[in-house]
Short mmCIF file of C-alpha atoms and ligand atoms in Angstrom, two decimals:
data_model
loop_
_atom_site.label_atom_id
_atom_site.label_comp_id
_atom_site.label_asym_id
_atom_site.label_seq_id
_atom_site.Cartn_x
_atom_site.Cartn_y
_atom_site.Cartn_z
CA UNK Z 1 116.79 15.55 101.20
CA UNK Z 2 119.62 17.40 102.99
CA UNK Z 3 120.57 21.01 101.54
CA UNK Z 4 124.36 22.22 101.28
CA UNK Z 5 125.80 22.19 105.48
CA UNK Z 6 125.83 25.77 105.83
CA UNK Z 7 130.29 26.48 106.03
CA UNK Z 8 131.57 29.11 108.23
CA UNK Z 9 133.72 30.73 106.63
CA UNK Z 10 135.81 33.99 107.71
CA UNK Z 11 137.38 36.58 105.73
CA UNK Z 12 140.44 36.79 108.39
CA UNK Z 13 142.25 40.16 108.28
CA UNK Z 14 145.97 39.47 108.12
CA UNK Z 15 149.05 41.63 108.34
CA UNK Z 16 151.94 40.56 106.06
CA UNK Z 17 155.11 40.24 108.10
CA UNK Z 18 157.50 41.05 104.75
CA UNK Z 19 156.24 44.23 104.50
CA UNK Z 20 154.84 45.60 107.66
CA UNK Z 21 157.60 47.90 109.23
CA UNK Z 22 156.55 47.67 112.50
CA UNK Z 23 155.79 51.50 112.65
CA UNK Z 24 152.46 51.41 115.22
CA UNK Z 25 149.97 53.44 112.88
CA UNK Z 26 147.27 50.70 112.50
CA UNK Z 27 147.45 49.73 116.38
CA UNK Z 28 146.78 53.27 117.33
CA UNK Z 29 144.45 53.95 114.93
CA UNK Z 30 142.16 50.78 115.42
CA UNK Z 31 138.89 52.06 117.31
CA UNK Z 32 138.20 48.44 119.07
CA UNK Z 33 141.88 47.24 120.05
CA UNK Z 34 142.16 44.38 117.43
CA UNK Z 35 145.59 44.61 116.57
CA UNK Z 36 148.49 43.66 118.90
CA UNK Z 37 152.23 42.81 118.40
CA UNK Z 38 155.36 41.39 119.66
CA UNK Z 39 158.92 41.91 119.33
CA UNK Z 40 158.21 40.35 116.04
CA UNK Z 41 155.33 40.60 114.21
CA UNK Z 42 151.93 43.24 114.24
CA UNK Z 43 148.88 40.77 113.96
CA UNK Z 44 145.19 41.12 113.84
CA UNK Z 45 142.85 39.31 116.47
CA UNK Z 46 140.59 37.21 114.14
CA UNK Z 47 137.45 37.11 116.95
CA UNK Z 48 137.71 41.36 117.46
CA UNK Z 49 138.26 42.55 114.08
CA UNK Z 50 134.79 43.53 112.42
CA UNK Z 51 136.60 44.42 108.66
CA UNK Z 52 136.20 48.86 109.16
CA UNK Z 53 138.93 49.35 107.30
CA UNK Z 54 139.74 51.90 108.87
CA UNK Z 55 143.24 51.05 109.74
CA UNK Z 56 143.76 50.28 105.69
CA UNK Z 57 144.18 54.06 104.63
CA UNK Z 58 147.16 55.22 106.88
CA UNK Z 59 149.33 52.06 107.00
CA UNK Z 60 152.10 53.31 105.03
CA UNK Z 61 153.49 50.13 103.42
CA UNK Z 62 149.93 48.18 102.85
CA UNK Z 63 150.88 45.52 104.90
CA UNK Z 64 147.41 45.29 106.68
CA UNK Z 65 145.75 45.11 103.39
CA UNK Z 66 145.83 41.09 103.58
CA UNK Z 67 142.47 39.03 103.61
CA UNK Z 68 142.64 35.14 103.67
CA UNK Z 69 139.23 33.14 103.77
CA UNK Z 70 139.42 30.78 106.36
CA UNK Z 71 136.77 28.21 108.17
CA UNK Z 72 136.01 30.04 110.84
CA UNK Z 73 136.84 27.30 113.44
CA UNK Z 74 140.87 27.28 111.69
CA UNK Z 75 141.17 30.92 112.02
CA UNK Z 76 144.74 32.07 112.43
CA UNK Z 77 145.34 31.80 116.26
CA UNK Z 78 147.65 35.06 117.38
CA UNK Z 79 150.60 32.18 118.15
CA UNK Z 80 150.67 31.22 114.71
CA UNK Z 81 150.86 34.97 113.42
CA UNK Z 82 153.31 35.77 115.59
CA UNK Z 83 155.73 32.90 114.40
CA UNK Z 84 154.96 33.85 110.55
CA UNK Z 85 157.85 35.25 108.65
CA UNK Z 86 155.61 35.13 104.97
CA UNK Z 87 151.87 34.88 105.15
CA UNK Z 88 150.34 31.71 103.90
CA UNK Z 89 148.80 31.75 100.77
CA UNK Z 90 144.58 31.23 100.46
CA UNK Z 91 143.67 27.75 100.47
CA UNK Z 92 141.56 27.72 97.43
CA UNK Z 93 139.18 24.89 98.87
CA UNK Z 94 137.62 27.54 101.10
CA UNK Z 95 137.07 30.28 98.65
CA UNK Z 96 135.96 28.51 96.21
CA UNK Z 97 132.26 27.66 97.02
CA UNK Z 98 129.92 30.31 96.13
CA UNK Z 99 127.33 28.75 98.63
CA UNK Z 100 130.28 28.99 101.45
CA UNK Z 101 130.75 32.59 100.36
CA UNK Z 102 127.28 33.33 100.93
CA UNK Z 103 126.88 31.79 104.27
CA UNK Z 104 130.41 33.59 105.54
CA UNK Z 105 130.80 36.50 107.52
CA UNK Z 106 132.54 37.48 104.70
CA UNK Z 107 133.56 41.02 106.02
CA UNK Z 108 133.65 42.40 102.43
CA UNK Z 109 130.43 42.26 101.48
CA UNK Z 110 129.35 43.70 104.69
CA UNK Z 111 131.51 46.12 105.19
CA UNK Z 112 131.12 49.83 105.29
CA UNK Z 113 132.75 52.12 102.55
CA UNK Z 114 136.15 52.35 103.70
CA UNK Z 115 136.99 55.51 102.98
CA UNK Z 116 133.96 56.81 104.33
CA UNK Z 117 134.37 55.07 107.64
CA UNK Z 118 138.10 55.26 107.48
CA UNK Z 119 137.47 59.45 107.10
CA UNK Z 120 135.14 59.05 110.37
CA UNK Z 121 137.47 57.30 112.67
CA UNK Z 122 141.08 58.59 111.36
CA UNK Z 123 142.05 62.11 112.86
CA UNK Z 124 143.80 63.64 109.65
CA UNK Z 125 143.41 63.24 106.18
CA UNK Z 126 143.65 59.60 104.10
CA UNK Z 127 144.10 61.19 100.78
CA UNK Z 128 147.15 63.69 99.51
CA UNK Z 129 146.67 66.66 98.64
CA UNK Z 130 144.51 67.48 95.19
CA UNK Z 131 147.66 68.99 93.39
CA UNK Z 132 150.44 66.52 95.04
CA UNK Z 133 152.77 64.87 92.52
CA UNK Z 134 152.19 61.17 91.98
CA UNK Z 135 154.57 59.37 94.90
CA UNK Z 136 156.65 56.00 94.37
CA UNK Z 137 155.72 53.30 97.39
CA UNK Z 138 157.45 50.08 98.02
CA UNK Z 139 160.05 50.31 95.43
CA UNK Z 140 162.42 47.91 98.11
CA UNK Z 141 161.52 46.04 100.01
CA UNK Z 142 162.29 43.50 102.65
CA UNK Z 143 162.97 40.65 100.16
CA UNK Z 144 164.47 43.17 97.81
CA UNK Z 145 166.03 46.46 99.64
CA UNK Z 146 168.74 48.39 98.24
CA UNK Z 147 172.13 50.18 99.70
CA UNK Z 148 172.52 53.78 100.27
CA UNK Z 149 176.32 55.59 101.16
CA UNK Z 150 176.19 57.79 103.74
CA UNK Z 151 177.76 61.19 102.42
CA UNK Z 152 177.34 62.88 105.63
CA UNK Z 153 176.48 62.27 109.04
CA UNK Z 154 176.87 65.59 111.81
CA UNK Z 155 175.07 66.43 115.34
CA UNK Z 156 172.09 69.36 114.75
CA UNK Z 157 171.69 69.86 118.40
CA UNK Z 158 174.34 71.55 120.83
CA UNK Z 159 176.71 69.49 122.47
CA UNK Z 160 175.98 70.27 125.65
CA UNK Z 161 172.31 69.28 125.26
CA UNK Z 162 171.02 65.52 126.18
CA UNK Z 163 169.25 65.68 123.36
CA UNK Z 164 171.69 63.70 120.28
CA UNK Z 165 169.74 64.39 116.72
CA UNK Z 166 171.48 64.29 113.54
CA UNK Z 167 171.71 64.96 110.31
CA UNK Z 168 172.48 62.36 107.66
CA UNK Z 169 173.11 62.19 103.96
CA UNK Z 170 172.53 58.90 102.20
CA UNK Z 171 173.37 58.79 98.44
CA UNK Z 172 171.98 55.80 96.08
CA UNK Z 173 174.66 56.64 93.47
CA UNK Z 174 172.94 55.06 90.34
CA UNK Z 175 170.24 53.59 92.04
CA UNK Z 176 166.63 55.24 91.18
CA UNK Z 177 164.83 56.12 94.60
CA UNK Z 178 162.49 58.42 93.71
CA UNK Z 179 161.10 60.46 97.06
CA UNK Z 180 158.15 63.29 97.23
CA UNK Z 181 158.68 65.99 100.48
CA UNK Z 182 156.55 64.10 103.42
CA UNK Z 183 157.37 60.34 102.81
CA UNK Z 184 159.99 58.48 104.34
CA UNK Z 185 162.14 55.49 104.11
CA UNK Z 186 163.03 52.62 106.24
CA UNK Z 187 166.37 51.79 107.12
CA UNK Z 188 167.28 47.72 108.16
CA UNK Z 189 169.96 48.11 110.64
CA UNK Z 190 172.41 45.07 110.68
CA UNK Z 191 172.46 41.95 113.71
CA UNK Z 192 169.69 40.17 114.78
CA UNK Z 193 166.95 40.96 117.74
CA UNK Z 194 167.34 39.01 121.24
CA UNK Z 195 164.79 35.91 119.33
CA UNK Z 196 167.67 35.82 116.74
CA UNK Z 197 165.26 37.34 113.70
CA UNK Z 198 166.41 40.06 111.66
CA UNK Z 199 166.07 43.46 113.09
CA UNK Z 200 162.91 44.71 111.57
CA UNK Z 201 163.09 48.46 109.86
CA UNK Z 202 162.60 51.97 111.09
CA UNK Z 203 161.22 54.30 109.30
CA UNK Z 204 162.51 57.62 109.09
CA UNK Z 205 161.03 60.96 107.60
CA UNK Z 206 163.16 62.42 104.43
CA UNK Z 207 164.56 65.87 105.16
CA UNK Z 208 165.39 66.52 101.83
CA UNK Z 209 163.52 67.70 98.72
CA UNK Z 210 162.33 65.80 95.38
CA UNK Z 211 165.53 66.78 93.99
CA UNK Z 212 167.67 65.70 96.68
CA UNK Z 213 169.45 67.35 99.89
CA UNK Z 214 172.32 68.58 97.09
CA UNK Z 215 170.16 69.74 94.63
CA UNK Z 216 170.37 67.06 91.26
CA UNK Z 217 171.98 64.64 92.91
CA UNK Z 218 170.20 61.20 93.85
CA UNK Z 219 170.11 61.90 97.71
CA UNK Z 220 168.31 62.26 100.58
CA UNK Z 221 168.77 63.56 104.62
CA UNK Z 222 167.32 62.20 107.53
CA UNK Z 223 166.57 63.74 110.49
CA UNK Z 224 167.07 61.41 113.68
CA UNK Z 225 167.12 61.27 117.18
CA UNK Z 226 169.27 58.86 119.16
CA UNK Z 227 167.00 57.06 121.61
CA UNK Z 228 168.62 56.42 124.67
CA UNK Z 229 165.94 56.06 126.89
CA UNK Z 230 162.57 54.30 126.24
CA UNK Z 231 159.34 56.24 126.62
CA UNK Z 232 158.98 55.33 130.11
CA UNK Z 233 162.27 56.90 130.87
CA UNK Z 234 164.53 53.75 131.06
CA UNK Z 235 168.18 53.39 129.94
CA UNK Z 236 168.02 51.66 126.77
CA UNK Z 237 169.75 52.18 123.48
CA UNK Z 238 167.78 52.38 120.79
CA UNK Z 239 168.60 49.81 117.63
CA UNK Z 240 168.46 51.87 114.59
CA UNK Z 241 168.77 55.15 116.00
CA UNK Z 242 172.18 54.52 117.49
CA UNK Z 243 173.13 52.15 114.71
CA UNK Z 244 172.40 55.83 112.54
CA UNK Z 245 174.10 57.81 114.75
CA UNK Z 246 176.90 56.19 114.77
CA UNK Z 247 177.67 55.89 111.17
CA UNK Z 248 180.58 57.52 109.20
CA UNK Z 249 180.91 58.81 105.85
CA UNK Z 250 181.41 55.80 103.60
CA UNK Z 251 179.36 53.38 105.47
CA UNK Z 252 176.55 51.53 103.69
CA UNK Z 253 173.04 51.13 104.97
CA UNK Z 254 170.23 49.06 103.47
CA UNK Z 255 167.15 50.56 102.88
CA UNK Z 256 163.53 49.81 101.72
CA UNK Z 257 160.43 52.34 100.84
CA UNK Z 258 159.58 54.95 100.19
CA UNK Z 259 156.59 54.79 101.92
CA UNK Z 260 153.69 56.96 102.26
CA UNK Z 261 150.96 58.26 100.12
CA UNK Z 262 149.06 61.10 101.38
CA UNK Z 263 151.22 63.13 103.17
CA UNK Z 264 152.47 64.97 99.91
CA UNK Z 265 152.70 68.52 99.78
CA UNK Z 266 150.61 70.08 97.61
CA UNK Z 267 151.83 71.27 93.97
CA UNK Z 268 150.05 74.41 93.22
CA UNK Z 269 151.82 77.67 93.73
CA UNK Z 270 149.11 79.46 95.61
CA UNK Z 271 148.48 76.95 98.19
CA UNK Z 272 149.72 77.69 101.99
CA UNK Z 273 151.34 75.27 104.40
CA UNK Z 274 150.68 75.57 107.95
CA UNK Z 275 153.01 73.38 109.88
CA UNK Z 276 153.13 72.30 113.16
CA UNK Z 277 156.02 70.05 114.52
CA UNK Z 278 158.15 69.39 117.75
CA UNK Z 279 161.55 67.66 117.29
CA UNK Z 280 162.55 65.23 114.33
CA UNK Z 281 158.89 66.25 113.13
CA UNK Z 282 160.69 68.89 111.41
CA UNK Z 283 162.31 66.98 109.01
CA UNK Z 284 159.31 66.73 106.44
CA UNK Z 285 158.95 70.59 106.98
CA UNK Z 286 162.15 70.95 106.33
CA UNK Z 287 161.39 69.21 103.25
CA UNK Z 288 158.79 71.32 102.38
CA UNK Z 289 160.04 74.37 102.94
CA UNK Z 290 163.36 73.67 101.17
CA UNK Z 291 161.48 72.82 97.71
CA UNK Z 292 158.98 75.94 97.98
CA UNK Z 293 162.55 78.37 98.65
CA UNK Z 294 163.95 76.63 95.75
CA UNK Z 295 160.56 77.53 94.00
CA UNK Z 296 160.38 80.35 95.15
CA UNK Z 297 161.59 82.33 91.77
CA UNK Z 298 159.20 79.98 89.95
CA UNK Z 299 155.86 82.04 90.87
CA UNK Z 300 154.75 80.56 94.01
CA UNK Z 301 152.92 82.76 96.33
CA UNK Z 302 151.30 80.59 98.97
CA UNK Z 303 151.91 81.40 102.62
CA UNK Z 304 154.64 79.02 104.99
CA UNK Z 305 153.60 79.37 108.64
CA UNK Z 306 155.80 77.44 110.79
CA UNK Z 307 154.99 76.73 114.34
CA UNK Z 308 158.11 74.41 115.86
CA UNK Z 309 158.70 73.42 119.32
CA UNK Z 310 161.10 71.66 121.55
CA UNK Z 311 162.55 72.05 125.03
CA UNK Z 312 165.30 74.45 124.41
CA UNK Z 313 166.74 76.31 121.50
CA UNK Z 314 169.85 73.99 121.98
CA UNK Z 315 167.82 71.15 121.46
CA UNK Z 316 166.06 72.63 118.15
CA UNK Z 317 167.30 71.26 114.67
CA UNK Z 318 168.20 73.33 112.25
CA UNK Z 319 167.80 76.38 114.47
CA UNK Z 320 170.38 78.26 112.42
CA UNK Z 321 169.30 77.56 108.79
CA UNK Z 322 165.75 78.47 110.02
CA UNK Z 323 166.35 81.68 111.33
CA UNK Z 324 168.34 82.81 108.27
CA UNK Z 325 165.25 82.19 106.22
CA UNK Z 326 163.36 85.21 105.24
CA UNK Z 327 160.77 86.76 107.11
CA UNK Z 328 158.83 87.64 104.13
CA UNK Z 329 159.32 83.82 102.73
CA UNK Z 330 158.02 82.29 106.20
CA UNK Z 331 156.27 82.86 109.50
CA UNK Z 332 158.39 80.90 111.96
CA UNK Z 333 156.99 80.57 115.20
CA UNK Z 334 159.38 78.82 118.08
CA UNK Z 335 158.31 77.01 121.18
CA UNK Z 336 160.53 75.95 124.08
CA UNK Z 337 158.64 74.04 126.55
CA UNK Z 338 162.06 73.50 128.96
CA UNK Z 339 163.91 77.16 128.96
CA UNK Z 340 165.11 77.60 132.71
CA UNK Z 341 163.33 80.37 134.47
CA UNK Z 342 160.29 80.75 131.44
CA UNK Z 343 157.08 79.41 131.70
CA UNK Z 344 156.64 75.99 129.56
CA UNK Z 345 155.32 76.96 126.51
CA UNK Z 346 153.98 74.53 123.28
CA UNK Z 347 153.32 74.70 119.93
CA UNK Z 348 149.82 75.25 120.67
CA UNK Z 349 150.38 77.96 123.02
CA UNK Z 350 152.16 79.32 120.28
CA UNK Z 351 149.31 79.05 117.31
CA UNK Z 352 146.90 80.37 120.41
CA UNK Z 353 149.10 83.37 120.33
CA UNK Z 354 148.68 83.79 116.68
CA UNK Z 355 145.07 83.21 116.21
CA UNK Z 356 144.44 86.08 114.98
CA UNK Z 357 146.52 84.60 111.82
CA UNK Z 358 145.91 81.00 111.74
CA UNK Z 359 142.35 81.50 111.38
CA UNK Z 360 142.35 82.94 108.07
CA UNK Z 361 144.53 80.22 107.08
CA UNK Z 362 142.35 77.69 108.10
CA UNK Z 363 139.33 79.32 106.36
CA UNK Z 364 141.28 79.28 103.39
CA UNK Z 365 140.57 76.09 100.92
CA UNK Z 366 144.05 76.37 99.53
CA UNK Z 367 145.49 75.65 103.20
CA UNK Z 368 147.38 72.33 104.03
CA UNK Z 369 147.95 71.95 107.60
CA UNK Z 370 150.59 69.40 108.30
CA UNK Z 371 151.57 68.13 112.30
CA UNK Z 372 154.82 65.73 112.87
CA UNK Z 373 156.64 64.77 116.01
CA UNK Z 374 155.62 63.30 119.29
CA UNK Z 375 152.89 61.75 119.55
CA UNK Z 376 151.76 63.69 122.42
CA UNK Z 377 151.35 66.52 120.46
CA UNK Z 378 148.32 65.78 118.39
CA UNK Z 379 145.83 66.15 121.29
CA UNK Z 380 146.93 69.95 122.14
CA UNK Z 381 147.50 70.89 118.55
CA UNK Z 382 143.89 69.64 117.66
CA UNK Z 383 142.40 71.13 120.24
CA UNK Z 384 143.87 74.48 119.73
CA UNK Z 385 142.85 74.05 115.49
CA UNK Z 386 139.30 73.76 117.44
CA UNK Z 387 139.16 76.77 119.26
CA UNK Z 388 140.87 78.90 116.69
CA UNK Z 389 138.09 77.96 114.23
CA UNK Z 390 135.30 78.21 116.42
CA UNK Z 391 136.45 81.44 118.04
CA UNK Z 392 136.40 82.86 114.61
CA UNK Z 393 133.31 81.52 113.46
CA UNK Z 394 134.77 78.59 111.42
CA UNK Z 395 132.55 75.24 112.92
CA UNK Z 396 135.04 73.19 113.88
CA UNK Z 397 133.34 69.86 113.30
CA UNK Z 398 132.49 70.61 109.77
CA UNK Z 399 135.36 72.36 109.28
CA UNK Z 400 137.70 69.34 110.05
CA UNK Z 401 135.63 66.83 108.11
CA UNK Z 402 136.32 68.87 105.18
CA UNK Z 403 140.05 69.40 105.66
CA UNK Z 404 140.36 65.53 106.14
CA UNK Z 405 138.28 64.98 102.90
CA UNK Z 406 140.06 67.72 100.72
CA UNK Z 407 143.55 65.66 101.51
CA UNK Z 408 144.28 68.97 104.01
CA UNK Z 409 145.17 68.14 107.27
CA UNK Z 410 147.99 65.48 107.91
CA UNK Z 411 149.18 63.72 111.11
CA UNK Z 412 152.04 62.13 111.50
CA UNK Z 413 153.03 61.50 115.24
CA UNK Z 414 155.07 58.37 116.73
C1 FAD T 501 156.09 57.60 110.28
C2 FAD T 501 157.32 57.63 111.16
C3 FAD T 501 158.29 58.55 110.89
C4 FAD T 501 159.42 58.63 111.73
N1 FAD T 501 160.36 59.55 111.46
C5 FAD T 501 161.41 59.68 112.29
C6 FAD T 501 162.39 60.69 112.05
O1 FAD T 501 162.29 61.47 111.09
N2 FAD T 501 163.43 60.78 112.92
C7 FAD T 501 163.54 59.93 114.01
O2 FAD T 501 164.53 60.07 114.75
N3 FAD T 501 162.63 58.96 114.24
C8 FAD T 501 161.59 58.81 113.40
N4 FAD T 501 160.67 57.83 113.64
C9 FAD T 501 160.91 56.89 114.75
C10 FAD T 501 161.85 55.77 114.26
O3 FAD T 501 161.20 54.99 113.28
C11 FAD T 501 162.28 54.81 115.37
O4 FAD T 501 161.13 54.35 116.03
C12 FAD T 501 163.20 55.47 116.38
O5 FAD T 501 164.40 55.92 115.74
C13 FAD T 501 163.59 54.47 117.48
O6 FAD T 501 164.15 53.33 116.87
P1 FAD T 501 165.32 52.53 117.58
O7 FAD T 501 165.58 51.31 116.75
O8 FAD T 501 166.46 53.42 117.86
O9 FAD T 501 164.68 52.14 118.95
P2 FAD T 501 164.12 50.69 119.33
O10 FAD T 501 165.25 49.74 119.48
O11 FAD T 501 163.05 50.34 118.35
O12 FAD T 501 163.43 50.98 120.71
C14 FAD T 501 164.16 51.00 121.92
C15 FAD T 501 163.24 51.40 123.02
O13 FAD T 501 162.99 52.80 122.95
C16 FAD T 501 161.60 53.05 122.81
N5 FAD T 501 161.52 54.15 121.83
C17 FAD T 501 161.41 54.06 120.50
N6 FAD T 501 161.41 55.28 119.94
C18 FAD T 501 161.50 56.16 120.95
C19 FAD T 501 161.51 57.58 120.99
N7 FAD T 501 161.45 58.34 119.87
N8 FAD T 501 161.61 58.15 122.21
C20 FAD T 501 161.70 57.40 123.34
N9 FAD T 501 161.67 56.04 123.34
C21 FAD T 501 161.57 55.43 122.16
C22 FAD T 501 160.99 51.77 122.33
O14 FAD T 501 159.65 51.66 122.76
C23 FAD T 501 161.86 50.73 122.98
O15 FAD T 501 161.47 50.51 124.30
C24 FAD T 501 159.55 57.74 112.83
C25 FAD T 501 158.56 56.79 113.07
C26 FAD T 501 157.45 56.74 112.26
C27 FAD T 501 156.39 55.72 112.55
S1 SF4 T 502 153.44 49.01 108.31
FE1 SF4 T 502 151.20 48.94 108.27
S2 SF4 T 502 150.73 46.94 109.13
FE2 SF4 T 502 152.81 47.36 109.72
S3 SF4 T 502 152.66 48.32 111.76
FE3 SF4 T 502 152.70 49.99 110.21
S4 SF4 T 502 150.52 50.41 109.83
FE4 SF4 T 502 150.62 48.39 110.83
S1 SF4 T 503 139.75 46.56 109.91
FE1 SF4 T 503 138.96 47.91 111.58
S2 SF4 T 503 138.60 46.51 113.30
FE2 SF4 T 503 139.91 45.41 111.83
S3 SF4 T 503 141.98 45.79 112.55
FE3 SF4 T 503 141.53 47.36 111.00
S4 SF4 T 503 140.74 49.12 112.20
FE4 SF4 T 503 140.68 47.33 113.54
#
């Protein structure tokens, strides 16, 4: 007699295209290349993806936490992703049999613990801090967004700089949006892309504390950079970041989030904050910092260490606020990289400088170290974590494992 014909049967990772705001994260942080995109969609290539999980942790919508079991031979082809406005739902004829199951290469069952491989192949930390509050994710969303007023829109950086970054107020009015220091929101700018879809969202850090940019009121500022060039140096206006820009008092956006889940400042009062940003990266340290000064009556002694680059003081947001803040409230530590006749100088040369200071922060447990801005940053800023811990006898290696475990050291470069 015949037994059952053995089924092949995939557990195909899939990204949903409603929720997925196009942001890069799980591209760059896949270790074998298996996700791709187009001007449309982010998609996973069925025959490359072995089911790590490690790009699960820091997606910050959970779009790439979709799994449909397919026969291996009618896997989603990359065409067929890239056309899909909704994911299809499972076809219940091949998860059904249990027999199928166990013949698949059902990538659940075999895979690795994903927070233990994620924690191995992710550079900062996939968990908040211990003490962070509880965040709100996904409240809006594509299907279901709401409308923000814009309350106040002005340029941060001087005039006579290239660089254009503003400063924006949106206000929900009535509308709950509920936002922690460190997570952002995405903002669906209006017109269509060159395939006549929808322009897809951009997310943007908040600037603002819990309690809004005017304290109690049910707000939040954005810090953001008008793109007029693409990274390779081209002419080329950005979508959303001019379409921001641009905007007057009065004007309505739509937005969806928040998003983001683990980096969260940490709640308790003797915790420090060691931050390290170039550019809009500010804008969640500006965040931070804000709700700790507001705090500050409120008991909390933790250190703020602030090291903050760009390529001129012109170009640096919020240069004025930051240098009226107290010395004895924060250690603010500037780097230009672009000031005519001075050597180029980066944040790391900057927290090389200050070793002497950033190692007993680091060998602290009740340190957070948070890094935002370019993504070329994260390299040199590693690196010089590295030799400040293992020129003071810290271990590196095991030192970093930890801070990524303990919800301590957060990346968040684009
Ligand atoms: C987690 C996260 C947080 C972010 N927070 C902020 C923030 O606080 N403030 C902020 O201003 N932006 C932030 N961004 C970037 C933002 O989401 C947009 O990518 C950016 O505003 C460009 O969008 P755009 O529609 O103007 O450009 P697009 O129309 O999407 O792109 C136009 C062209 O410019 C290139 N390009 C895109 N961004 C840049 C850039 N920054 N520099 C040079 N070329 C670029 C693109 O590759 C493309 O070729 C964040 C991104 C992420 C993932
Ligand atoms: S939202 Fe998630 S799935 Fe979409 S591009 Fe970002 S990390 Fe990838
Ligand atoms: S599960 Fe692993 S292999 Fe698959 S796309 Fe995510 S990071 Fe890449």
């Amino acid at each position: 007699m015949n037994g059952p014909v053995p089924v092949d049967i995939l557990r195909q990772h899939l990204i949903d295209p409603e929720i997925c705001i196009r942001c890069n994260t799980c591209e760059e942080t896949c270790p074998i290349d298996a996700i791709t995109h187009d001007g449309t969609n982010y998609v996973v290539k069925a025959e490359v993806c072995n089911g790590c999980m490690a790009c699960v942790p820091p997606c910050p919508t959970g779009a790439i936490d979709n799994w449909r079991n397919v026969f291996k031979a009618n896997a989603y082809s990359l065409d067929e992703q890239f056309s899909w406005d909704e994911l299809p739902t499972q076809n219940p004829t091949v998860s059904a049999p249990a027999a199928a199951e166990s013949a698949s290469q059902d990538a659940v069952s075999e895979m690795p613990d994903a927070a233990v491989v994620a924690s191995d192949l992710v550079r900062g930390s996939t968990v908040p801090p211990w003490s962070a509050a509880r965040p709100y994710v996904n409240l809006y969303t594509h299907k279901a967004p709401t409308t923000a007023t814009v309350v106040g829109n002005y340029r941060l950086t001087d005039e006579a700089t290239e660089s254009d970054i503003h400063h924006l107020v949106l206000d929900f009015g009535a509308m709950p949006f509920p936002v922690l220091e460190g997570q952002s929101i995405g903002i669906l700018p209006p017109g269509e892309s060159a395939e006549g879809r929808a322009h897809h969202a951009r997310q943007y850090s908040i600037a603002s504390p819990r309690d809004g940019e005017r304290p109690g009121y049910n707000n939040v500022s954005l810090t953001v950079k008008r793109v007029t060039h693409d990274h390779g140096g081209k002419a080329t206006l950005g979508v959303c970041s001019n379409y921001l820009c641009d905007l007057k008092k009065g004007d309505v956006v739509t937005v969806i989030g928040p998003f983001g889940d683990t980096f969260l400042m940490p709640n308790h009062p003797n915790s420090h904050l060691l931050m390290i940003c170039t550019g809009t990266g500010s804008a969640p340290m500006r965040a931070m910092t804000e709700y700790r000064r507001r705090r500050r009556l409120k008991g909390a002694t933790g250190k703020l260490m602030l090291f903050f680059g760009a390529r001129t003081q012109a170009e640096l947001p919020y240069f004025g606020p930051l240098m009226n803040l107290p010395k004895d409230f924060i250690d603010t530590n500037l780097a230009f990289s672009r000031t005519p006749g001075k050597p180029k100088r980066y944040v790391q040369d900057a927290m090389r400088e200050r070793a002497a200071d950033v190692a007993p922060l680091l060998a602290d447990g009740n340190t957070h170290v948070y890094v935002c801005g370019l993504k070329g940053m994260e390299d040199g800023v590693l690196q010089a974590l590295a030799e400040i811990a293992e020129a003071h006898g810290l271990g590196w290696d095991a030192l970093w494992a930890r801070l990524k475990r303990e919800g301590r050291l957060h990346l968040e470069t684009y």
